[in-house]
Amino acid sequence: MVPTPFFLPGGLLSLAAMVAYAVPTLGMRRLSPVQARLALRCAWVLHGLTLAVTLLASPAHFGFAPALSITAWLMLTVYAVEQQLFPQMRARWALAALGAASVALALVFPGQPMHVQASAWLPLHLALGIACYGLFAAAVVHATLMSQAEQRMRQGAESDSGMPLLLLERLTFRFVTAGFILLTATLLAGWLFGEQLYGRSWRWNHKEVFSVLSWGVFAVLLLGRKRFGWRGHHAVRMIYAGALLLLLAYVGSRFVMEVMLHRFA
């Protein structure tokens, strides 16, 4: 039985984070850049506290929605770092809306209690997988900004992302490369040490199949960029395809189990 969301640990923090995210989202034209940045940082802190309280609760809950919530928080963390390095970057409105949606989703679908596992390495394996999601999510955001900047450049208009096209492209592929490395490590750990981590050896179920397909798409993309200089719309479409396959791997399969089949075991 799934606990009522508002009585879960972090329920009130979740509501506070959603309100904080709504401030820069709904007040987009009324707030100054400094005010919007401050509101987004407050929301990011509340979001992080929500995740910490929920994951450190006894028992901790986890599922497709908490995974998306952590991914969104990691994206905002990347954005906060990039804002210090590239103050001209503008993407806070979309990220604030995404953050609010992810917190709300995790509040409604808190997932299942995480049982105590025999392996002390399992949290590291889960952390690798979630970090991989965050890096590829950041790559998708940058790929979208890159695609929009390229389109506006062809129309003779100034880019509204606040960053040069070549810089966006370079950052996009850095995130893809870092995510690919973590995805490789995650898959290898699951393949070689699955029995120690989960009490069973590697199985070719939906999660594994979609994960390997995603790995293949990103491997082809990185190889094509290195050898043939792939870029532009072709590269962006491959990033979207690889990220979608990876999303289906865990989040998609858990969504079907938790929401459609109501299975929480």
PDB file of C-alpha atoms in Angstrom:
ATOM      1  CA  MET A   1       0.000   0.000   0.000  1.00  0.00           C
ATOM      2  CA  VAL A   2       1.382   3.410  -0.997  1.00  0.00           C
ATOM      3  CA  PRO A   3       1.349   6.052   1.768  1.00  0.00           C
ATOM      4  CA  THR A   4      -0.695   9.202   1.264  1.00  0.00           C
ATOM      5  CA  PRO A   5       1.752  11.658  -0.375  1.00  0.00           C
ATOM      6  CA  PHE A   6       1.124  14.566   1.987  1.00  0.00           C
ATOM      7  CA  PHE A   7       1.934  12.417   5.014  1.00  0.00           C
ATOM      8  CA  LEU A   8       5.213  11.219   3.593  1.00  0.00           C
ATOM      9  CA  PRO A   9       8.419  12.694   5.037  1.00  0.00           C
ATOM     10  CA  GLY A  10       9.165  15.823   3.075  1.00  0.00           C
ATOM     11  CA  GLY A  11       5.532  16.410   2.033  1.00  0.00           C
ATOM     12  CA  LEU A  12       5.446  19.988   3.321  1.00  0.00           C
ATOM     13  CA  LEU A  13       8.909  20.639   1.917  1.00  0.00           C
ATOM     14  CA  SER A  14       7.644  19.410  -1.461  1.00  0.00           C
ATOM     15  CA  LEU A  15       4.787  21.917  -1.366  1.00  0.00           C
ATOM     16  CA  ALA A  16       7.205  24.698  -0.411  1.00  0.00           C
ATOM     17  CA  ALA A  17       9.544  23.736  -3.275  1.00  0.00           C
ATOM     18  CA  MET A  18       6.652  23.735  -5.760  1.00  0.00           C
ATOM     19  CA  VAL A  19       5.583  27.227  -4.637  1.00  0.00           C
ATOM     20  CA  ALA A  20       9.181  28.456  -4.886  1.00  0.00           C
ATOM     21  CA  TYR A  21       9.511  27.033  -8.407  1.00  0.00           C
ATOM     22  CA  ALA A  22       6.221  28.677  -9.391  1.00  0.00           C
ATOM     23  CA  VAL A  23       7.557  32.143  -8.532  1.00  0.00           C
ATOM     24  CA  PRO A  24      10.086  32.424 -11.412  1.00  0.00           C
ATOM     25  CA  THR A  25       7.808  30.406 -13.714  1.00  0.00           C
ATOM     26  CA  LEU A  26       4.631  32.482 -13.314  1.00  0.00           C
ATOM     27  CA  GLY A  27       6.383  35.779 -12.604  1.00  0.00           C
ATOM     28  CA  MET A  28       8.604  35.513 -15.665  1.00  0.00           C
ATOM     29  CA  ARG A  29       7.898  39.041 -16.932  1.00  0.00           C
ATOM     30  CA  ARG A  30       7.589  40.748 -13.561  1.00  0.00           C
ATOM     31  CA  LEU A  31      10.813  39.628 -11.895  1.00  0.00           C
ATOM     32  CA  SER A  32      14.228  41.076 -12.570  1.00  0.00           C
ATOM     33  CA  PRO A  33      17.008  38.610 -13.497  1.00  0.00           C
ATOM     34  CA  VAL A  34      18.438  38.905  -9.973  1.00  0.00           C
ATOM     35  CA  GLN A  35      15.063  38.212  -8.344  1.00  0.00           C
ATOM     36  CA  ALA A  36      14.359  35.272 -10.646  1.00  0.00           C
ATOM     37  CA  ARG A  37      17.800  33.800  -9.965  1.00  0.00           C
ATOM     38  CA  LEU A  38      17.281  34.136  -6.197  1.00  0.00           C
ATOM     39  CA  ALA A  39      13.840  32.480  -6.382  1.00  0.00           C
ATOM     40  CA  LEU A  40      15.227  29.600  -8.424  1.00  0.00           C
ATOM     41  CA  ARG A  41      18.057  29.075  -5.946  1.00  0.00           C
ATOM     42  CA  CYS A  42      15.604  28.991  -3.031  1.00  0.00           C
ATOM     43  CA  ALA A  43      13.511  26.423  -4.910  1.00  0.00           C
ATOM     44  CA  TRP A  44      16.643  24.370  -5.655  1.00  0.00           C
ATOM     45  CA  VAL A  45      17.564  24.326  -1.936  1.00  0.00           C
ATOM     46  CA  LEU A  46      14.040  23.307  -0.892  1.00  0.00           C
ATOM     47  CA  HIS A  47      13.996  20.637  -3.604  1.00  0.00           C
ATOM     48  CA  GLY A  48      17.313  19.258  -2.348  1.00  0.00           C
ATOM     49  CA  LEU A  49      16.059  19.196   1.246  1.00  0.00           C
ATOM     50  CA  THR A  50      12.932  17.366   0.083  1.00  0.00           C
ATOM     51  CA  LEU A  51      15.030  14.696  -1.602  1.00  0.00           C
ATOM     52  CA  ALA A  52      17.321  14.354   1.404  1.00  0.00           C
ATOM     53  CA  VAL A  53      14.459  13.978   3.888  1.00  0.00           C
ATOM     54  CA  THR A  54      12.622  11.492   1.645  1.00  0.00           C
ATOM     55  CA  LEU A  55      15.635   9.329   0.852  1.00  0.00           C
ATOM     56  CA  LEU A  56      16.932   9.350   4.430  1.00  0.00           C
ATOM     57  CA  ALA A  57      13.537   8.473   5.905  1.00  0.00           C
ATOM     58  CA  SER A  58      12.877   5.030   7.345  1.00  0.00           C
ATOM     59  CA  PRO A  59      11.915   3.400   5.117  1.00  0.00           C
ATOM     60  CA  ALA A  60      13.078   5.463   2.142  1.00  0.00           C
ATOM     61  CA  HIS A  61      10.791   5.501  -0.888  1.00  0.00           C
ATOM     62  CA  PHE A  62      11.916   5.279  -4.484  1.00  0.00           C
ATOM     63  CA  GLY A  63      10.347   4.812  -7.908  1.00  0.00           C
ATOM     64  CA  PHE A  64       9.960   6.413 -11.324  1.00  0.00           C
ATOM     65  CA  ALA A  65       8.778   9.807 -10.001  1.00  0.00           C
ATOM     66  CA  PRO A  66      11.518  10.215  -7.352  1.00  0.00           C
ATOM     67  CA  ALA A  67      14.043   9.262 -10.043  1.00  0.00           C
ATOM     68  CA  LEU A  68      12.688  12.052 -12.273  1.00  0.00           C
ATOM     69  CA  SER A  69      12.749  14.453  -9.313  1.00  0.00           C
ATOM     70  CA  ILE A  70      16.415  13.718  -8.610  1.00  0.00           C
ATOM     71  CA  THR A  71      17.196  14.091 -12.324  1.00  0.00           C
ATOM     72  CA  ALA A  72      15.521  17.512 -12.424  1.00  0.00           C
ATOM     73  CA  TRP A  73      17.430  18.602  -9.309  1.00  0.00           C
ATOM     74  CA  LEU A  74      20.714  17.509 -10.894  1.00  0.00           C
ATOM     75  CA  MET A  75      19.842  19.494 -14.040  1.00  0.00           C
ATOM     76  CA  LEU A  76      19.283  22.577 -11.909  1.00  0.00           C
ATOM     77  CA  THR A  77      22.580  21.929 -10.143  1.00  0.00           C
ATOM     78  CA  VAL A  78      24.331  21.888 -13.504  1.00  0.00           C
ATOM     79  CA  TYR A  79      22.533  25.088 -14.468  1.00  0.00           C
ATOM     80  CA  ALA A  80      23.575  26.789 -11.213  1.00  0.00           C
ATOM     81  CA  VAL A  81      27.226  25.910 -11.885  1.00  0.00           C
ATOM     82  CA  GLU A  82      27.023  27.032 -15.503  1.00  0.00           C
ATOM     83  CA  GLN A  83      25.455  30.324 -14.461  1.00  0.00           C
ATOM     84  CA  GLN A  84      28.647  31.098 -12.565  1.00  0.00           C
ATOM     85  CA  LEU A  85      30.828  30.227 -15.567  1.00  0.00           C
ATOM     86  CA  PHE A  86      28.501  31.575 -18.287  1.00  0.00           C
ATOM     87  CA  PRO A  87      26.272  34.307 -16.755  1.00  0.00           C
ATOM     88  CA  GLN A  88      24.679  34.922 -20.159  1.00  0.00           C
ATOM     89  CA  MET A  89      22.967  31.523 -20.198  1.00  0.00           C
ATOM     90  CA  ARG A  90      19.175  31.826 -20.053  1.00  0.00           C
ATOM     91  CA  ALA A  91      17.039  28.756 -19.398  1.00  0.00           C
ATOM     92  CA  ARG A  92      15.672  29.342 -15.895  1.00  0.00           C
ATOM     93  CA  TRP A  93      11.984  29.556 -16.820  1.00  0.00           C
ATOM     94  CA  ALA A  94      11.796  26.132 -18.446  1.00  0.00           C
ATOM     95  CA  LEU A  95      13.931  24.544 -15.715  1.00  0.00           C
ATOM     96  CA  ALA A  96      11.768  26.058 -12.963  1.00  0.00           C
ATOM     97  CA  ALA A  97       8.634  24.636 -14.579  1.00  0.00           C
ATOM     98  CA  LEU A  98      10.331  21.259 -14.954  1.00  0.00           C
ATOM     99  CA  GLY A  99      11.437  21.331 -11.316  1.00  0.00           C
ATOM    100  CA  ALA A 100       7.905  22.107 -10.095  1.00  0.00           C
ATOM    101  CA  ALA A 101       6.420  19.322 -12.238  1.00  0.00           C
ATOM    102  CA  SER A 102       8.972  16.759 -11.020  1.00  0.00           C
ATOM    103  CA  VAL A 103       8.377  17.611  -7.341  1.00  0.00           C
ATOM    104  CA  ALA A 104       4.603  17.391  -7.833  1.00  0.00           C
ATOM    105  CA  LEU A 105       4.927  14.040  -9.601  1.00  0.00           C
ATOM    106  CA  ALA A 106       7.100  12.624  -6.808  1.00  0.00           C
ATOM    107  CA  LEU A 107       4.564  13.844  -4.256  1.00  0.00           C
ATOM    108  CA  VAL A 108       1.688  12.059  -6.004  1.00  0.00           C
ATOM    109  CA  PHE A 109       3.693   8.920  -6.908  1.00  0.00           C
ATOM    110  CA  PRO A 110       6.223   8.463  -4.065  1.00  0.00           C
ATOM    111  CA  GLY A 111       7.241   4.974  -5.189  1.00  0.00           C
ATOM    112  CA  GLN A 112       7.784   1.949  -2.992  1.00  0.00           C
ATOM    113  CA  PRO A 113       9.692   1.472   0.261  1.00  0.00           C
ATOM    114  CA  MET A 114      13.300   0.495  -0.346  1.00  0.00           C
ATOM    115  CA  HIS A 115      14.148  -2.675   1.533  1.00  0.00           C
ATOM    116  CA  VAL A 116      17.491  -3.177   3.205  1.00  0.00           C
ATOM    117  CA  GLN A 117      19.792  -4.809   0.668  1.00  0.00           C
ATOM    118  CA  ALA A 118      22.594  -7.257   1.335  1.00  0.00           C
ATOM    119  CA  SER A 119      25.093  -5.422  -0.828  1.00  0.00           C
ATOM    120  CA  ALA A 120      26.677  -2.237   0.463  1.00  0.00           C
ATOM    121  CA  TRP A 121      27.544  -1.362  -3.156  1.00  0.00           C
ATOM    122  CA  LEU A 122      23.919  -1.073  -4.316  1.00  0.00           C
ATOM    123  CA  PRO A 123      23.546   2.633  -3.337  1.00  0.00           C
ATOM    124  CA  LEU A 124      26.645   3.400  -5.421  1.00  0.00           C
ATOM    125  CA  HIS A 125      25.177   1.563  -8.394  1.00  0.00           C
ATOM    126  CA  LEU A 126      21.888   3.464  -8.058  1.00  0.00           C
ATOM    127  CA  ALA A 127      23.789   6.742  -7.695  1.00  0.00           C
ATOM    128  CA  LEU A 128      25.703   6.034 -10.909  1.00  0.00           C
ATOM    129  CA  GLY A 129      22.451   5.408 -12.748  1.00  0.00           C
ATOM    130  CA  ILE A 130      20.777   8.582 -11.467  1.00  0.00           C
ATOM    131  CA  ALA A 131      23.890  10.680 -12.195  1.00  0.00           C
ATOM    132  CA  CYS A 132      23.821   9.248 -15.708  1.00  0.00           C
ATOM    133  CA  TYR A 133      20.187  10.378 -16.065  1.00  0.00           C
ATOM    134  CA  GLY A 134      21.135  13.859 -14.867  1.00  0.00           C
ATOM    135  CA  LEU A 135      24.010  14.241 -17.330  1.00  0.00           C
ATOM    136  CA  PHE A 136      21.954  13.097 -20.307  1.00  0.00           C
ATOM    137  CA  ALA A 137      19.088  15.360 -19.208  1.00  0.00           C
ATOM    138  CA  ALA A 138      21.529  18.279 -19.183  1.00  0.00           C
ATOM    139  CA  ALA A 139      22.688  17.201 -22.667  1.00  0.00           C
ATOM    140  CA  VAL A 140      19.068  17.252 -23.881  1.00  0.00           C
ATOM    141  CA  VAL A 141      18.529  20.770 -22.500  1.00  0.00           C
ATOM    142  CA  HIS A 142      21.700  22.027 -24.177  1.00  0.00           C
ATOM    143  CA  ALA A 143      20.849  20.221 -27.416  1.00  0.00           C
ATOM    144  CA  THR A 144      17.452  21.954 -27.428  1.00  0.00           C
ATOM    145  CA  LEU A 145      19.067  25.346 -26.862  1.00  0.00           C
ATOM    146  CA  MET A 146      21.592  24.542 -29.589  1.00  0.00           C
ATOM    147  CA  SER A 147      18.852  23.596 -32.044  1.00  0.00           C
ATOM    148  CA  GLN A 148      16.889  26.767 -31.286  1.00  0.00           C
ATOM    149  CA  ALA A 149      20.003  28.923 -31.621  1.00  0.00           C
ATOM    150  CA  GLU A 150      20.826  27.356 -34.987  1.00  0.00           C
ATOM    151  CA  GLN A 151      17.279  27.914 -36.227  1.00  0.00           C
ATOM    152  CA  ARG A 152      17.259  31.557 -35.140  1.00  0.00           C
ATOM    153  CA  MET A 153      20.665  32.091 -36.716  1.00  0.00           C
ATOM    154  CA  ARG A 154      19.334  30.808 -40.060  1.00  0.00           C
ATOM    155  CA  GLN A 155      16.432  33.237 -39.736  1.00  0.00           C
ATOM    156  CA  GLY A 156      18.850  36.095 -39.151  1.00  0.00           C
ATOM    157  CA  ALA A 157      17.723  36.604 -35.552  1.00  0.00           C
ATOM    158  CA  GLU A 158      19.817  36.736 -32.408  1.00  0.00           C
ATOM    159  CA  SER A 159      19.948  33.604 -30.262  1.00  0.00           C
ATOM    160  CA  ASP A 160      17.693  33.822 -27.203  1.00  0.00           C
ATOM    161  CA  SER A 161      19.738  31.296 -25.213  1.00  0.00           C
ATOM    162  CA  GLY A 162      22.336  33.913 -24.313  1.00  0.00           C
ATOM    163  CA  MET A 163      25.207  31.651 -25.417  1.00  0.00           C
ATOM    164  CA  PRO A 164      27.112  31.257 -28.708  1.00  0.00           C
ATOM    165  CA  LEU A 165      26.151  28.276 -30.841  1.00  0.00           C
ATOM    166  CA  LEU A 166      29.617  26.714 -30.830  1.00  0.00           C
ATOM    167  CA  LEU A 167      29.798  26.940 -27.037  1.00  0.00           C
ATOM    168  CA  LEU A 168      26.411  25.262 -26.709  1.00  0.00           C
ATOM    169  CA  GLU A 169      27.540  22.492 -29.037  1.00  0.00           C
ATOM    170  CA  ARG A 170      30.753  21.946 -27.084  1.00  0.00           C
ATOM    171  CA  LEU A 171      28.898  21.791 -23.759  1.00  0.00           C
ATOM    172  CA  THR A 172      26.276  19.434 -25.194  1.00  0.00           C
ATOM    173  CA  PHE A 173      28.843  16.862 -26.261  1.00  0.00           C
ATOM    174  CA  ARG A 174      30.747  17.163 -23.001  1.00  0.00           C
ATOM    175  CA  PHE A 175      27.590  16.141 -21.163  1.00  0.00           C
ATOM    176  CA  VAL A 176      26.958  13.338 -23.647  1.00  0.00           C
ATOM    177  CA  THR A 177      30.511  12.035 -23.178  1.00  0.00           C
ATOM    178  CA  ALA A 178      30.332  12.184 -19.373  1.00  0.00           C
ATOM    179  CA  GLY A 179      26.910  10.532 -19.375  1.00  0.00           C
ATOM    180  CA  PHE A 180      28.140   7.808 -21.729  1.00  0.00           C
ATOM    181  CA  ILE A 181      31.048   7.014 -19.400  1.00  0.00           C
ATOM    182  CA  LEU A 182      28.708   6.700 -16.401  1.00  0.00           C
ATOM    183  CA  LEU A 183      26.208   4.656 -18.404  1.00  0.00           C
ATOM    184  CA  THR A 184      28.986   2.276 -19.427  1.00  0.00           C
ATOM    185  CA  ALA A 185      30.099   1.909 -15.807  1.00  0.00           C
ATOM    186  CA  THR A 186      26.512   1.325 -14.663  1.00  0.00           C
ATOM    187  CA  LEU A 187      25.856  -1.362 -17.280  1.00  0.00           C
ATOM    188  CA  LEU A 188      29.150  -3.102 -16.583  1.00  0.00           C
ATOM    189  CA  ALA A 189      28.437  -3.144 -12.847  1.00  0.00           C
ATOM    190  CA  GLY A 190      24.983  -4.611 -13.431  1.00  0.00           C
ATOM    191  CA  TRP A 191      26.334  -7.219 -15.832  1.00  0.00           C
ATOM    192  CA  LEU A 192      29.363  -8.302 -13.811  1.00  0.00           C
ATOM    193  CA  PHE A 193      28.017  -7.914 -10.267  1.00  0.00           C
ATOM    194  CA  GLY A 194      24.242  -8.229 -10.697  1.00  0.00           C
ATOM    195  CA  GLU A 195      24.025 -11.223  -8.400  1.00  0.00           C
ATOM    196  CA  GLN A 196      25.857  -9.436  -5.594  1.00  0.00           C
ATOM    197  CA  LEU A 197      23.881  -6.207  -6.100  1.00  0.00           C
ATOM    198  CA  TYR A 198      20.359  -7.533  -6.666  1.00  0.00           C
ATOM    199  CA  GLY A 199      20.577 -11.180  -5.734  1.00  0.00           C
ATOM    200  CA  ARG A 200      20.183 -12.246  -9.371  1.00  0.00           C
ATOM    201  CA  SER A 201      22.340 -12.325 -12.464  1.00  0.00           C
ATOM    202  CA  TRP A 202      21.893 -10.116 -15.530  1.00  0.00           C
ATOM    203  CA  ARG A 203      18.506 -10.533 -17.213  1.00  0.00           C
ATOM    204  CA  TRP A 204      17.421  -9.297 -20.625  1.00  0.00           C
ATOM    205  CA  ASN A 205      14.267  -7.585 -19.404  1.00  0.00           C
ATOM    206  CA  HIS A 206      12.858  -4.228 -20.535  1.00  0.00           C
ATOM    207  CA  LYS A 207      15.230  -2.167 -18.402  1.00  0.00           C
ATOM    208  CA  GLU A 208      18.371  -3.908 -19.628  1.00  0.00           C
ATOM    209  CA  VAL A 209      17.277  -3.941 -23.292  1.00  0.00           C
ATOM    210  CA  PHE A 210      16.404  -0.235 -23.394  1.00  0.00           C
ATOM    211  CA  SER A 211      19.591   0.650 -21.484  1.00  0.00           C
ATOM    212  CA  VAL A 212      21.795  -1.252 -23.936  1.00  0.00           C
ATOM    213  CA  LEU A 213      19.949   0.286 -26.920  1.00  0.00           C
ATOM    214  CA  SER A 214      20.527   3.746 -25.428  1.00  0.00           C
ATOM    215  CA  TRP A 215      24.210   2.935 -24.913  1.00  0.00           C
ATOM    216  CA  GLY A 216      24.425   1.877 -28.568  1.00  0.00           C
ATOM    217  CA  VAL A 217      22.849   5.118 -29.822  1.00  0.00           C
ATOM    218  CA  PHE A 218      25.243   7.290 -27.807  1.00  0.00           C
ATOM    219  CA  ALA A 219      28.228   5.130 -28.806  1.00  0.00           C
ATOM    220  CA  VAL A 220      27.366   5.573 -32.501  1.00  0.00           C
ATOM    221  CA  LEU A 221      26.841   9.319 -31.965  1.00  0.00           C
ATOM    222  CA  LEU A 222      30.207   9.851 -30.285  1.00  0.00           C
ATOM    223  CA  LEU A 223      31.982   7.691 -32.865  1.00  0.00           C
ATOM    224  CA  GLY A 224      30.249   9.533 -35.707  1.00  0.00           C
ATOM    225  CA  ARG A 225      31.215  12.908 -34.264  1.00  0.00           C
ATOM    226  CA  LYS A 226      34.836  11.860 -33.802  1.00  0.00           C
ATOM    227  CA  ARG A 227      35.273  10.269 -37.234  1.00  0.00           C
ATOM    228  CA  PHE A 228      32.775  12.106 -39.432  1.00  0.00           C
ATOM    229  CA  GLY A 229      32.141  15.352 -37.569  1.00  0.00           C
ATOM    230  CA  TRP A 230      28.427  14.778 -36.997  1.00  0.00           C
ATOM    231  CA  ARG A 231      26.666  17.864 -35.693  1.00  0.00           C
ATOM    232  CA  GLY A 232      23.501  19.920 -36.057  1.00  0.00           C
ATOM    233  CA  HIS A 233      20.044  18.391 -36.382  1.00  0.00           C
ATOM    234  CA  HIS A 234      21.356  14.880 -37.005  1.00  0.00           C
ATOM    235  CA  ALA A 235      23.283  14.878 -33.731  1.00  0.00           C
ATOM    236  CA  VAL A 236      20.398  16.479 -31.808  1.00  0.00           C
ATOM    237  CA  ARG A 237      17.962  13.815 -33.024  1.00  0.00           C
ATOM    238  CA  MET A 238      20.328  11.069 -31.875  1.00  0.00           C
ATOM    239  CA  ILE A 239      20.664  12.705 -28.461  1.00  0.00           C
ATOM    240  CA  TYR A 240      16.874  12.799 -28.150  1.00  0.00           C
ATOM    241  CA  ALA A 241      16.580   9.165 -29.260  1.00  0.00           C
ATOM    242  CA  GLY A 242      19.253   7.921 -26.839  1.00  0.00           C
ATOM    243  CA  ALA A 243      17.788   9.897 -23.939  1.00  0.00           C
ATOM    244  CA  LEU A 244      14.281   8.607 -24.684  1.00  0.00           C
ATOM    245  CA  LEU A 245      15.487   4.999 -24.703  1.00  0.00           C
ATOM    246  CA  LEU A 246      17.265   5.561 -21.400  1.00  0.00           C
ATOM    247  CA  LEU A 247      14.145   7.166 -19.941  1.00  0.00           C
ATOM    248  CA  LEU A 248      12.123   4.107 -20.939  1.00  0.00           C
ATOM    249  CA  ALA A 249      14.705   1.817 -19.345  1.00  0.00           C
ATOM    250  CA  TYR A 250      13.971   2.583 -15.685  1.00  0.00           C
ATOM    251  CA  VAL A 251      11.390   5.362 -15.502  1.00  0.00           C
ATOM    252  CA  GLY A 252       9.224   3.856 -18.228  1.00  0.00           C
ATOM    253  CA  SER A 253       9.257   0.336 -16.822  1.00  0.00           C
ATOM    254  CA  ARG A 254       8.628   1.540 -13.264  1.00  0.00           C
ATOM    255  CA  PHE A 255       5.790   3.802 -14.452  1.00  0.00           C
ATOM    256  CA  VAL A 256       4.045   0.805 -16.005  1.00  0.00           C
ATOM    257  CA  MET A 257       4.595  -1.271 -12.861  1.00  0.00           C
ATOM    258  CA  GLU A 258       3.560   1.383 -10.324  1.00  0.00           C
ATOM    259  CA  VAL A 259       0.822   3.339 -12.126  1.00  0.00           C
ATOM    260  CA  MET A 260      -0.690   1.003 -14.697  1.00  0.00           C
ATOM    261  CA  LEU A 261      -0.229  -2.394 -13.035  1.00  0.00           C
ATOM    262  CA  HIS A 262      -0.201  -1.151  -9.394  1.00  0.00           C
ATOM    263  CA  ARG A 263       2.641  -3.482  -8.520  1.00  0.00           C
ATOM    264  CA  PHE A 264       5.021  -2.202  -5.847  1.00  0.00           C
ATOM    265  CA  ALA A 265       6.943  -5.323  -4.951  1.00  0.00           C
TER     266      ALA A 265
END
